[in-house]
């Protein structure tokens, strides 16, 4: 995921919630609260390798956002894609799972996925859905597709939007989500290419702090608050550094809520 500056917990506290996290968020409730309130539940995302479920629980996280995509050429990430045995381990430990697709990356050995247009969206959605279902992913659960760059409206209209239309053609709008900064999240809603959460007012938006200018979209279900970089390392869980995401809705697209 993208580079960003170090993050203060004030970002999370501003959007904190009173939460009952029973049953893997199945009974959780979340509401805006003053900065003195307890922080929202958190999910971690990572690619280097599979982190044992007990380490994730010991670190106090409610679950994971894991990849339903393969590694780019020249790389070999142990957590891409999520596998059925690993998903079963996480679930048995009471952790929730959310699916994300990202193969290419700016400056990487494969171009950003959103640059591949409608046909690329069709191909990426087929790959994502096959890997998601092979790992036991919920049949009605969304997959968040990554716009891992600071794009303008022209790039959205000419490249990213056709890519999302291709994704919709395969898995449908209701199973399509977006990972991006605040602007593409808004455009995705306006153009009707992402689905809605069962939590009132929420949509399948996993928003990153990067490129968001301190704003959090009111419809976001997940917010990537801590982004691991070389200059600003994320917390270590199970021996590797991770990104940390605040859960902003009872229904954030977790598998166990979308069987």
PDB file of N, CA, C and O in Angstrom, residues 13-91:
ATOM      1  N   UNK A  13      -8.881   8.683  17.199  1.00  0.00           N
ATOM      2  CA  UNK A  13      -9.732   9.102  18.308  1.00  0.00           C
ATOM      3  C   UNK A  13     -10.819  10.057  17.842  1.00  0.00           C
ATOM      4  O   UNK A  13     -11.923  10.066  18.381  1.00  0.00           O
ATOM      5  N   UNK A  14     -10.509  10.839  16.820  1.00  0.00           N
ATOM      6  CA  UNK A  14     -11.508  11.765  16.313  1.00  0.00           C
ATOM      7  C   UNK A  14     -12.706  11.009  15.744  1.00  0.00           C
ATOM      8  O   UNK A  14     -13.816  11.495  15.675  1.00  0.00           O
ATOM      9  N   UNK A  15     -12.446   9.792  15.277  1.00  0.00           N
ATOM     10  CA  UNK A  15     -13.513   8.970  14.700  1.00  0.00           C
ATOM     11  C   UNK A  15     -13.727   7.731  15.558  1.00  0.00           C
ATOM     12  O   UNK A  15     -14.094   6.660  15.084  1.00  0.00           O
ATOM     13  N   UNK A  16     -13.481   7.882  16.849  1.00  0.00           N
ATOM     14  CA  UNK A  16     -13.573   6.747  17.755  1.00  0.00           C
ATOM     15  C   UNK A  16     -15.014   6.324  17.967  1.00  0.00           C
ATOM     16  O   UNK A  16     -15.940   7.010  17.610  1.00  0.00           O
ATOM     17  N   UNK A  17     -15.153   5.162  18.614  1.00  0.00           N
ATOM     18  CA  UNK A  17     -16.496   4.632  18.802  1.00  0.00           C
ATOM     19  C   UNK A  17     -16.588   3.849  20.080  1.00  0.00           C
ATOM     20  O   UNK A  17     -15.607   3.313  20.567  1.00  0.00           O
ATOM     21  N   UNK A  18     -17.805   3.775  20.586  1.00  0.00           N
ATOM     22  CA  UNK A  18     -18.076   2.855  21.677  1.00  0.00           C
ATOM     23  C   UNK A  18     -18.452   1.532  21.034  1.00  0.00           C
ATOM     24  O   UNK A  18     -19.380   1.469  20.253  1.00  0.00           O
ATOM     25  N   UNK A  19     -17.712   0.486  21.313  1.00  0.00           N
ATOM     26  CA  UNK A  19     -17.877  -0.757  20.560  1.00  0.00           C
ATOM     27  C   UNK A  19     -18.042  -1.954  21.488  1.00  0.00           C
ATOM     28  O   UNK A  19     -17.336  -2.093  22.464  1.00  0.00           O
ATOM     29  N   UNK A  20     -19.005  -2.806  21.147  1.00  0.00           N
ATOM     30  CA  UNK A  20     -19.052  -4.131  21.734  1.00  0.00           C
ATOM     31  C   UNK A  20     -18.545  -5.081  20.671  1.00  0.00           C
ATOM     32  O   UNK A  20     -19.186  -5.264  19.656  1.00  0.00           O
ATOM     33  N   UNK A  21     -17.380  -5.696  20.855  1.00  0.00           N
ATOM     34  CA  UNK A  21     -16.728  -6.461  19.791  1.00  0.00           C
ATOM     35  C   UNK A  21     -17.012  -7.951  19.882  1.00  0.00           C
ATOM     36  O   UNK A  21     -16.259  -8.766  19.396  1.00  0.00           O
ATOM     37  N   UNK A  22     -18.105  -8.311  20.490  1.00  0.00           N
ATOM     38  CA  UNK A  22     -18.414  -9.733  20.654  1.00  0.00           C
ATOM     39  C   UNK A  22     -18.638 -10.406  19.317  1.00  0.00           C
ATOM     40  O   UNK A  22     -19.057  -9.805  18.350  1.00  0.00           O
ATOM     41  N   UNK A  23     -18.367 -11.710  19.291  1.00  0.00           N
ATOM     42  CA  UNK A  23     -18.637 -12.567  18.133  1.00  0.00           C
ATOM     43  C   UNK A  23     -17.979 -12.040  16.878  1.00  0.00           C
ATOM     44  O   UNK A  23     -18.576 -12.010  15.809  1.00  0.00           O
ATOM     45  N   UNK A  24     -16.720 -11.678  16.973  1.00  0.00           N
ATOM     46  CA  UNK A  24     -15.976 -11.253  15.804  1.00  0.00           C
ATOM     47  C   UNK A  24     -16.606 -10.076  15.104  1.00  0.00           C
ATOM     48  O   UNK A  24     -16.719 -10.071  13.886  1.00  0.00           O
ATOM     49  N   UNK A  25     -17.047  -9.074  15.846  1.00  0.00           N
ATOM     50  CA  UNK A  25     -17.722  -7.870  15.360  1.00  0.00           C
ATOM     51  C   UNK A  25     -19.176  -8.125  14.985  1.00  0.00           C
ATOM     52  O   UNK A  25     -19.871  -7.216  14.576  1.00  0.00           O
ATOM     53  N   UNK A  26     -19.628  -9.356  15.078  1.00  0.00           N
ATOM     54  CA  UNK A  26     -21.006  -9.627  14.703  1.00  0.00           C
ATOM     55  C   UNK A  26     -22.003  -8.862  15.545  1.00  0.00           C
ATOM     56  O   UNK A  26     -23.089  -8.542  15.099  1.00  0.00           O
ATOM     57  N   UNK A  27     -21.629  -8.551  16.794  1.00  0.00           N
ATOM     58  CA  UNK A  27     -22.543  -7.821  17.667  1.00  0.00           C
ATOM     59  C   UNK A  27     -22.064  -6.401  17.931  1.00  0.00           C
ATOM     60  O   UNK A  27     -22.562  -5.728  18.808  1.00  0.00           O
ATOM     61  N   UNK A  28     -21.071  -5.944  17.129  1.00  0.00           N
ATOM     62  CA  UNK A  28     -20.499  -4.626  17.396  1.00  0.00           C
ATOM     63  C   UNK A  28     -21.439  -3.510  17.004  1.00  0.00           C
ATOM     64  O   UNK A  28     -22.227  -3.622  16.092  1.00  0.00           O
ATOM     65  N   UNK A  29     -21.342  -2.415  17.744  1.00  0.00           N
ATOM     66  CA  UNK A  29     -22.055  -1.203  17.359  1.00  0.00           C
ATOM     67  C   UNK A  29     -21.056  -0.074  17.365  1.00  0.00           C
ATOM     68  O   UNK A  29     -20.112  -0.078  18.144  1.00  0.00           O
ATOM     69  N   UNK A  30     -21.224   0.895  16.476  1.00  0.00           N
ATOM     70  CA  UNK A  30     -20.261   1.966  16.362  1.00  0.00           C
ATOM     71  C   UNK A  30     -20.982   3.271  16.149  1.00  0.00           C
ATOM     72  O   UNK A  30     -21.898   3.364  15.352  1.00  0.00           O
ATOM     73  N   UNK A  31     -20.570   4.291  16.891  1.00  0.00           N
ATOM     74  CA  UNK A  31     -21.158   5.611  16.733  1.00  0.00           C
ATOM     75  C   UNK A  31     -20.080   6.650  16.928  1.00  0.00           C
ATOM     76  O   UNK A  31     -19.068   6.392  17.582  1.00  0.00           O
ATOM     77  N   UNK A  32     -20.254   7.823  16.343  1.00  0.00           N
ATOM     78  CA  UNK A  32     -19.289   8.892  16.560  1.00  0.00           C
ATOM     79  C   UNK A  32     -19.249   9.233  18.038  1.00  0.00           C
ATOM     80  O   UNK A  32     -20.258   9.242  18.721  1.00  0.00           O
ATOM     81  N   UNK A  33     -18.061   9.508  18.535  1.00  0.00           N
ATOM     82  CA  UNK A  33     -17.900   9.766  19.953  1.00  0.00           C
ATOM     83  C   UNK A  33     -16.838  10.826  20.155  1.00  0.00           C
ATOM     84  O   UNK A  33     -16.012  11.052  19.286  1.00  0.00           O
ATOM     85  N   UNK A  34     -16.811  11.481  21.306  1.00  0.00           N
ATOM     86  CA  UNK A  34     -15.762  12.453  21.577  1.00  0.00           C
ATOM     87  C   UNK A  34     -14.406  11.772  21.690  1.00  0.00           C
ATOM     88  O   UNK A  34     -14.312  10.557  21.805  1.00  0.00           O
ATOM     89  N   UNK A  35     -13.332  12.559  21.689  1.00  0.00           N
ATOM     90  CA  UNK A  35     -11.997  11.998  21.652  1.00  0.00           C
ATOM     91  C   UNK A  35     -11.658  11.185  22.887  1.00  0.00           C
ATOM     92  O   UNK A  35     -10.690  10.442  22.883  1.00  0.00           O
ATOM     93  N   UNK A  36     -12.434  11.280  23.945  1.00  0.00           N
ATOM     94  CA  UNK A  36     -12.164  10.496  25.144  1.00  0.00           C
ATOM     95  C   UNK A  36     -12.663   9.063  25.018  1.00  0.00           C
ATOM     96  O   UNK A  36     -12.341   8.217  25.841  1.00  0.00           O
ATOM     97  N   UNK A  37     -13.444   8.774  23.986  1.00  0.00           N
ATOM     98  CA  UNK A  37     -14.019   7.440  23.837  1.00  0.00           C
ATOM     99  C   UNK A  37     -12.956   6.423  23.448  1.00  0.00           C
ATOM    100  O   UNK A  37     -11.877   6.762  22.975  1.00  0.00           O
ATOM    101  N   UNK A  38     -13.289   5.145  23.637  1.00  0.00           N
ATOM    102  CA  UNK A  38     -12.376   4.082  23.248  1.00  0.00           C
ATOM    103  C   UNK A  38     -12.231   4.043  21.734  1.00  0.00           C
ATOM    104  O   UNK A  38     -13.159   4.376  21.004  1.00  0.00           O
ATOM    105  N   UNK A  39     -11.054   3.634  21.255  1.00  0.00           N
ATOM    106  CA  UNK A  39     -10.811   3.567  19.822  1.00  0.00           C
ATOM    107  C   UNK A  39     -11.623   2.439  19.194  1.00  0.00           C
ATOM    108  O   UNK A  39     -11.999   1.475  19.858  1.00  0.00           O
ATOM    109  N   UNK A  40     -11.851   2.567  17.888  1.00  0.00           N
ATOM    110  CA  UNK A  40     -12.586   1.551  17.148  1.00  0.00           C
ATOM    111  C   UNK A  40     -11.787   0.257  17.078  1.00  0.00           C
ATOM    112  O   UNK A  40     -10.570   0.248  17.241  1.00  0.00           O
ATOM    113  N   UNK A  41     -12.471  -0.863  16.804  1.00  0.00           N
ATOM    114  CA  UNK A  41     -11.740  -2.108  16.543  1.00  0.00           C
ATOM    115  C   UNK A  41     -10.802  -1.902  15.355  1.00  0.00           C
ATOM    116  O   UNK A  41     -11.035  -1.038  14.505  1.00  0.00           O
ATOM    117  N   UNK A  42      -9.768  -2.704  15.269  1.00  0.00           N
ATOM    118  CA  UNK A  42      -8.799  -2.548  14.193  1.00  0.00           C
ATOM    119  C   UNK A  42      -8.574  -3.863  13.457  1.00  0.00           C
ATOM    120  O   UNK A  42      -8.622  -4.952  14.048  1.00  0.00           O
ATOM    121  N   UNK A  43      -8.319  -3.750  12.158  1.00  0.00           N
ATOM    122  CA  UNK A  43      -7.888  -4.849  11.314  1.00  0.00           C
ATOM    123  C   UNK A  43      -6.499  -4.515  10.801  1.00  0.00           C
ATOM    124  O   UNK A  43      -6.181  -3.340  10.583  1.00  0.00           O
ATOM    125  N   UNK A  44      -5.670  -5.519  10.589  1.00  0.00           N
ATOM    126  CA  UNK A  44      -4.353  -5.273  10.017  1.00  0.00           C
ATOM    127  C   UNK A  44      -4.299  -5.791   8.587  1.00  0.00           C
ATOM    128  O   UNK A  44      -5.033  -6.712   8.211  1.00  0.00           O
ATOM    129  N   UNK A  45      -3.458  -5.159   7.762  1.00  0.00           N
ATOM    130  CA  UNK A  45      -3.189  -5.685   6.426  1.00  0.00           C
ATOM    131  C   UNK A  45      -1.684  -5.809   6.248  1.00  0.00           C
ATOM    132  O   UNK A  45      -0.908  -5.031   6.798  1.00  0.00           O
ATOM    133  N   UNK A  46      -1.270  -6.815   5.471  1.00  0.00           N
ATOM    134  CA  UNK A  46       0.138  -7.182   5.339  1.00  0.00           C
ATOM    135  C   UNK A  46       0.259  -8.137   4.166  1.00  0.00           C
ATOM    136  O   UNK A  46      -0.713  -8.783   3.762  1.00  0.00           O
ATOM    137  N   UNK A  47       1.478  -8.227   3.607  1.00  0.00           N
ATOM    138  CA  UNK A  47       1.693  -9.108   2.464  1.00  0.00           C
ATOM    139  C   UNK A  47       2.870 -10.053   2.649  1.00  0.00           C
ATOM    140  O   UNK A  47       2.920 -11.100   2.001  1.00  0.00           O
ATOM    141  N   UNK A  48       3.819  -9.702   3.520  1.00  0.00           N
ATOM    142  CA  UNK A  48       5.089 -10.429   3.585  1.00  0.00           C
ATOM    143  C   UNK A  48       4.903 -11.923   3.835  1.00  0.00           C
ATOM    144  O   UNK A  48       5.468 -12.761   3.140  1.00  0.00           O
ATOM    145  N   UNK A  49       4.107 -12.255   4.836  1.00  0.00           N
ATOM    146  CA  UNK A  49       3.848 -13.661   5.131  1.00  0.00           C
ATOM    147  C   UNK A  49       2.608 -13.769   6.004  1.00  0.00           C
ATOM    148  O   UNK A  49       2.106 -12.767   6.514  1.00  0.00           O
ATOM    149  N   UNK A  50       2.115 -14.980   6.154  1.00  0.00           N
ATOM    150  CA  UNK A  50       0.949 -15.211   6.997  1.00  0.00           C
ATOM    151  C   UNK A  50       1.339 -15.058   8.468  1.00  0.00           C
ATOM    152  O   UNK A  50       2.299 -15.667   8.923  1.00  0.00           O
ATOM    153  N   UNK A  51       0.592 -14.240   9.183  1.00  0.00           N
ATOM    154  CA  UNK A  51       0.847 -14.029  10.610  1.00  0.00           C
ATOM    155  C   UNK A  51      -0.048 -14.978  11.395  1.00  0.00           C
ATOM    156  O   UNK A  51      -1.266 -15.014  11.163  1.00  0.00           O
ATOM    157  N   UNK A  52       0.502 -15.751  12.326  1.00  0.00           N
ATOM    158  CA  UNK A  52      -0.334 -16.673  13.101  1.00  0.00           C
ATOM    159  C   UNK A  52      -1.492 -15.956  13.783  1.00  0.00           C
ATOM    160  O   UNK A  52      -1.340 -14.844  14.296  1.00  0.00           O
ATOM    161  N   UNK A  53      -2.640 -16.611  13.786  1.00  0.00           N
ATOM    162  CA  UNK A  53      -3.846 -16.013  14.350  1.00  0.00           C
ATOM    163  C   UNK A  53      -3.653 -15.608  15.806  1.00  0.00           C
ATOM    164  O   UNK A  53      -4.124 -14.548  16.233  1.00  0.00           O
ATOM    165  N   UNK A  54      -2.917 -16.423  16.565  1.00  0.00           N
ATOM    166  CA  UNK A  54      -2.757 -16.106  17.984  1.00  0.00           C
ATOM    167  C   UNK A  54      -1.959 -14.816  18.183  1.00  0.00           C
ATOM    168  O   UNK A  54      -2.171 -14.081  19.146  1.00  0.00           O
ATOM    169  N   UNK A  55      -1.048 -14.517  17.259  1.00  0.00           N
ATOM    170  CA  UNK A  55      -0.277 -13.283  17.355  1.00  0.00           C
ATOM    171  C   UNK A  55      -1.146 -12.066  17.053  1.00  0.00           C
ATOM    172  O   UNK A  55      -0.971 -11.001  17.655  1.00  0.00           O
ATOM    173  N   UNK A  56      -2.062 -12.226  16.126  1.00  0.00           N
ATOM    174  CA  UNK A  56      -2.973 -11.130  15.789  1.00  0.00           C
ATOM    175  C   UNK A  56      -3.894 -10.839  16.965  1.00  0.00           C
ATOM    176  O   UNK A  56      -4.112  -9.685  17.346  1.00  0.00           O
ATOM    177  N   UNK A  57      -4.418 -11.892  17.570  1.00  0.00           N
ATOM    178  CA  UNK A  57      -5.277 -11.718  18.744  1.00  0.00           C
ATOM    179  C   UNK A  57      -4.507 -11.110  19.911  1.00  0.00           C
ATOM    180  O   UNK A  57      -5.015 -10.216  20.602  1.00  0.00           O
ATOM    181  N   UNK A  58      -3.288 -11.566  20.109  1.00  0.00           N
ATOM    182  CA  UNK A  58      -2.486 -11.067  21.224  1.00  0.00           C
ATOM    183  C   UNK A  58      -2.180  -9.580  21.066  1.00  0.00           C
ATOM    184  O   UNK A  58      -2.043  -8.860  22.062  1.00  0.00           O
ATOM    185  N   UNK A  59      -2.102  -9.120  19.826  1.00  0.00           N
ATOM    186  CA  UNK A  59      -1.839  -7.703  19.565  1.00  0.00           C
ATOM    187  C   UNK A  59      -3.104  -6.856  19.683  1.00  0.00           C
ATOM    188  O   UNK A  59      -3.036  -5.625  19.555  1.00  0.00           O
ATOM    189  N   UNK A  60      -4.242  -7.497  19.903  1.00  0.00           N
ATOM    190  CA  UNK A  60      -5.476  -6.769  20.151  1.00  0.00           C
ATOM    191  C   UNK A  60      -6.287  -6.397  18.928  1.00  0.00           C
ATOM    192  O   UNK A  60      -7.209  -5.577  19.017  1.00  0.00           O
ATOM    193  N   UNK A  61      -5.983  -7.020  17.791  1.00  0.00           N
ATOM    194  CA  UNK A  61      -6.725  -6.698  16.568  1.00  0.00           C
ATOM    195  C   UNK A  61      -7.906  -7.649  16.374  1.00  0.00           C
ATOM    196  O   UNK A  61      -7.884  -8.797  16.828  1.00  0.00           O
ATOM    197  N   UNK A  62      -8.934  -7.155  15.682  1.00  0.00           N
ATOM    198  CA  UNK A  62     -10.158  -7.926  15.498  1.00  0.00           C
ATOM    199  C   UNK A  62     -10.121  -8.829  14.272  1.00  0.00           C
ATOM    200  O   UNK A  62     -10.980  -9.688  14.102  1.00  0.00           O
ATOM    201  N   UNK A  63      -9.140  -8.628  13.396  1.00  0.00           N
ATOM    202  CA  UNK A  63      -9.062  -9.439  12.199  1.00  0.00           C
ATOM    203  C   UNK A  63      -8.106  -8.862  11.186  1.00  0.00           C
ATOM    204  O   UNK A  63      -7.223  -8.065  11.524  1.00  0.00           O
ATOM    205  N   UNK A  64      -8.303  -9.269   9.921  1.00  0.00           N
ATOM    206  CA  UNK A  64      -7.350  -8.941   8.866  1.00  0.00           C
ATOM    207  C   UNK A  64      -8.060  -8.502   7.587  1.00  0.00           C
ATOM    208  O   UNK A  64      -9.214  -8.854   7.340  1.00  0.00           O
ATOM    209  N   UNK A  65      -7.343  -7.746   6.782  1.00  0.00           N
ATOM    210  CA  UNK A  65      -7.690  -7.519   5.385  1.00  0.00           C
ATOM    211  C   UNK A  65      -6.623  -8.254   4.597  1.00  0.00           C
ATOM    212  O   UNK A  65      -5.444  -7.911   4.684  1.00  0.00           O
ATOM    213  N   UNK A  66      -7.010  -9.286   3.876  1.00  0.00           N
ATOM    214  CA  UNK A  66      -6.043 -10.133   3.178  1.00  0.00           C
ATOM    215  C   UNK A  66      -6.277 -10.120   1.677  1.00  0.00           C
ATOM    216  O   UNK A  66      -7.384  -9.883   1.196  1.00  0.00           O
ATOM    217  N   UNK A  67      -5.218 -10.429   0.957  1.00  0.00           N
ATOM    218  CA  UNK A  67      -5.227 -10.329  -0.502  1.00  0.00           C
ATOM    219  C   UNK A  67      -5.878 -11.528  -1.182  1.00  0.00           C
ATOM    220  O   UNK A  67      -5.600 -12.677  -0.847  1.00  0.00           O
ATOM    221  N   UNK A  68      -6.705 -11.231  -2.181  1.00  0.00           N
ATOM    222  CA  UNK A  68      -7.194 -12.246  -3.108  1.00  0.00           C
ATOM    223  C   UNK A  68      -6.585 -11.930  -4.473  1.00  0.00           C
ATOM    224  O   UNK A  68      -7.269 -11.798  -5.485  1.00  0.00           O
ATOM    225  N   UNK A  69      -5.267 -11.797  -4.461  1.00  0.00           N
ATOM    226  CA  UNK A  69      -4.466 -11.540  -5.655  1.00  0.00           C
ATOM    227  C   UNK A  69      -3.130 -12.221  -5.450  1.00  0.00           C
ATOM    228  O   UNK A  69      -2.761 -12.574  -4.328  1.00  0.00           O
ATOM    229  N   UNK A  70      -2.385 -12.395  -6.536  1.00  0.00           N
ATOM    230  CA  UNK A  70      -1.089 -13.050  -6.461  1.00  0.00           C
ATOM    231  C   UNK A  70       0.027 -12.011  -6.407  1.00  0.00           C
ATOM    232  O   UNK A  70      -0.215 -10.812  -6.575  1.00  0.00           O
ATOM    233  N   UNK A  71       1.249 -12.463  -6.197  1.00  0.00           N
ATOM    234  CA  UNK A  71       2.396 -11.565  -6.121  1.00  0.00           C
ATOM    235  C   UNK A  71       2.788 -11.067  -7.514  1.00  0.00           C
ATOM    236  O   UNK A  71       2.664 -11.780  -8.511  1.00  0.00           O
ATOM    237  N   UNK A  72       3.301  -9.841  -7.566  1.00  0.00           N
ATOM    238  CA  UNK A  72       3.812  -9.279  -8.813  1.00  0.00           C
ATOM    239  C   UNK A  72       5.077 -10.017  -9.247  1.00  0.00           C
ATOM    240  O   UNK A  72       5.765 -10.619  -8.419  1.00  0.00           O
ATOM    241  N   UNK A  73       5.414  -9.942 -10.550  1.00  0.00           N
ATOM    242  CA  UNK A  73       6.657 -10.564 -11.014  1.00  0.00           C
ATOM    243  C   UNK A  73       7.857 -10.084 -10.200  1.00  0.00           C
ATOM    244  O   UNK A  73       7.985  -8.900  -9.892  1.00  0.00           O
ATOM    245  N   UNK A  74       8.723 -11.027  -9.835  1.00  0.00           N
ATOM    246  CA  UNK A  74       9.918 -10.681  -9.085  1.00  0.00           C
ATOM    247  C   UNK A  74       9.714 -10.609  -7.584  1.00  0.00           C
ATOM    248  O   UNK A  74      10.662 -10.324  -6.845  1.00  0.00           O
ATOM    249  N   UNK A  75       8.505 -10.846  -7.119  1.00  0.00           N
ATOM    250  CA  UNK A  75       8.222 -10.833  -5.692  1.00  0.00           C
ATOM    251  C   UNK A  75       7.541 -12.134  -5.293  1.00  0.00           C
ATOM    252  O   UNK A  75       6.976 -12.833  -6.133  1.00  0.00           O
ATOM    253  N   UNK A  76       7.612 -12.429  -4.018  1.00  0.00           N
ATOM    254  CA  UNK A  76       6.979 -13.644  -3.518  1.00  0.00           C
ATOM    255  C   UNK A  76       6.467 -13.383  -2.111  1.00  0.00           C
ATOM    256  O   UNK A  76       7.146 -13.656  -1.123  1.00  0.00           O
ATOM    257  N   UNK A  77       5.254 -12.837  -2.038  1.00  0.00           N
ATOM    258  CA  UNK A  77       4.658 -12.498  -0.753  1.00  0.00           C
ATOM    259  C   UNK A  77       3.905 -13.698  -0.194  1.00  0.00           C
ATOM    260  O   UNK A  77       3.028 -14.250  -0.854  1.00  0.00           O
ATOM    261  N   UNK A  78       4.222 -14.061   1.038  1.00  0.00           N
ATOM    262  CA  UNK A  78       3.626 -15.249   1.637  1.00  0.00           C
ATOM    263  C   UNK A  78       2.155 -15.124   1.970  1.00  0.00           C
ATOM    264  O   UNK A  78       1.486 -16.131   2.194  1.00  0.00           O
ATOM    265  N   UNK A  79       1.639 -13.896   2.026  1.00  0.00           N
ATOM    266  CA  UNK A  79       0.221 -13.706   2.340  1.00  0.00           C
ATOM    267  C   UNK A  79      -0.612 -13.399   1.097  1.00  0.00           C
ATOM    268  O   UNK A  79      -1.761 -12.985   1.209  1.00  0.00           O
ATOM    269  N   UNK A  80      -0.038 -13.575  -0.076  1.00  0.00           N
ATOM    270  CA  UNK A  80      -0.763 -13.348  -1.335  1.00  0.00           C
ATOM    271  C   UNK A  80      -0.714 -14.617  -2.174  1.00  0.00           C
ATOM    272  O   UNK A  80       0.371 -15.029  -2.588  1.00  0.00           O
ATOM    273  N   UNK A  81      -1.863 -15.238  -2.446  1.00  0.00           N
ATOM    274  CA  UNK A  81      -3.190 -14.904  -1.934  1.00  0.00           C
ATOM    275  C   UNK A  81      -3.466 -15.607  -0.606  1.00  0.00           C
ATOM    276  O   UNK A  81      -2.735 -16.506  -0.209  1.00  0.00           O
ATOM    277  N   UNK A  82      -4.546 -15.196   0.047  1.00  0.00           N
ATOM    278  CA  UNK A  82      -4.997 -15.904   1.234  1.00  0.00           C
ATOM    279  C   UNK A  82      -5.370 -17.329   0.839  1.00  0.00           C
ATOM    280  O   UNK A  82      -5.892 -17.566  -0.254  1.00  0.00           O
ATOM    281  N   UNK A  83      -5.076 -18.274   1.710  1.00  0.00           N
ATOM    282  CA  UNK A  83      -5.370 -19.679   1.432  1.00  0.00           C
ATOM    283  C   UNK A  83      -6.472 -20.179   2.358  1.00  0.00           C
ATOM    284  O   UNK A  83      -6.739 -19.594   3.410  1.00  0.00           O
ATOM    285  N   UNK A  84      -7.083 -21.278   1.969  1.00  0.00           N
ATOM    286  CA  UNK A  84      -8.159 -21.849   2.787  1.00  0.00           C
ATOM    287  C   UNK A  84      -7.662 -22.262   4.173  1.00  0.00           C
ATOM    288  O   UNK A  84      -8.307 -21.918   5.178  1.00  0.00           O
ATOM    289  N   UNK A  85      -6.526 -22.967   4.308  1.00  0.00           N
ATOM    290  CA  UNK A  85      -6.076 -23.326   5.664  1.00  0.00           C
ATOM    291  C   UNK A  85      -5.823 -22.101   6.543  1.00  0.00           C
ATOM    292  O   UNK A  85      -6.147 -22.122   7.737  1.00  0.00           O
ATOM    293  N   UNK A  86      -5.250 -21.047   5.970  1.00  0.00           N
ATOM    294  CA  UNK A  86      -4.986 -19.847   6.765  1.00  0.00           C
ATOM    295  C   UNK A  86      -6.285 -19.163   7.155  1.00  0.00           C
ATOM    296  O   UNK A  86      -6.453 -18.730   8.301  1.00  0.00           O
ATOM    297  N   UNK A  87      -7.218 -19.084   6.220  1.00  0.00           N
ATOM    298  CA  UNK A  87      -8.517 -18.484   6.527  1.00  0.00           C
ATOM    299  C   UNK A  87      -9.222 -19.264   7.629  1.00  0.00           C
ATOM    300  O   UNK A  87      -9.833 -18.683   8.536  1.00  0.00           O
ATOM    301  N   UNK A  88      -9.126 -20.588   7.587  1.00  0.00           N
ATOM    302  CA  UNK A  88      -9.744 -21.413   8.625  1.00  0.00           C
ATOM    303  C   UNK A  88      -9.081 -21.177   9.981  1.00  0.00           C
ATOM    304  O   UNK A  88      -9.757 -21.145  11.014  1.00  0.00           O
ATOM    305  N   UNK A  89      -7.758 -20.981   9.992  1.00  0.00           N
ATOM    306  CA  UNK A  89      -7.053 -20.688  11.232  1.00  0.00           C
ATOM    307  C   UNK A  89      -7.532 -19.361  11.826  1.00  0.00           C
ATOM    308  O   UNK A  89      -7.783 -19.267  13.038  1.00  0.00           O
ATOM    309  N   UNK A  90      -7.651 -18.350  10.985  1.00  0.00           N
ATOM    310  CA  UNK A  90      -8.101 -17.038  11.449  1.00  0.00           C
ATOM    311  C   UNK A  90      -9.525 -17.114  11.997  1.00  0.00           C
ATOM    312  O   UNK A  90      -9.827 -16.578  13.070  1.00  0.00           O
ATOM    313  N   UNK A  91     -10.386 -17.777  11.267  1.00  0.00           N
ATOM    314  CA  UNK A  91     -11.787 -17.877  11.668  1.00  0.00           C
ATOM    315  C   UNK A  91     -11.936 -18.655  12.971  1.00  0.00           C
ATOM    316  O   UNK A  91     -12.719 -18.266  13.853  1.00  0.00           O
TER     317      UNK A  91
END
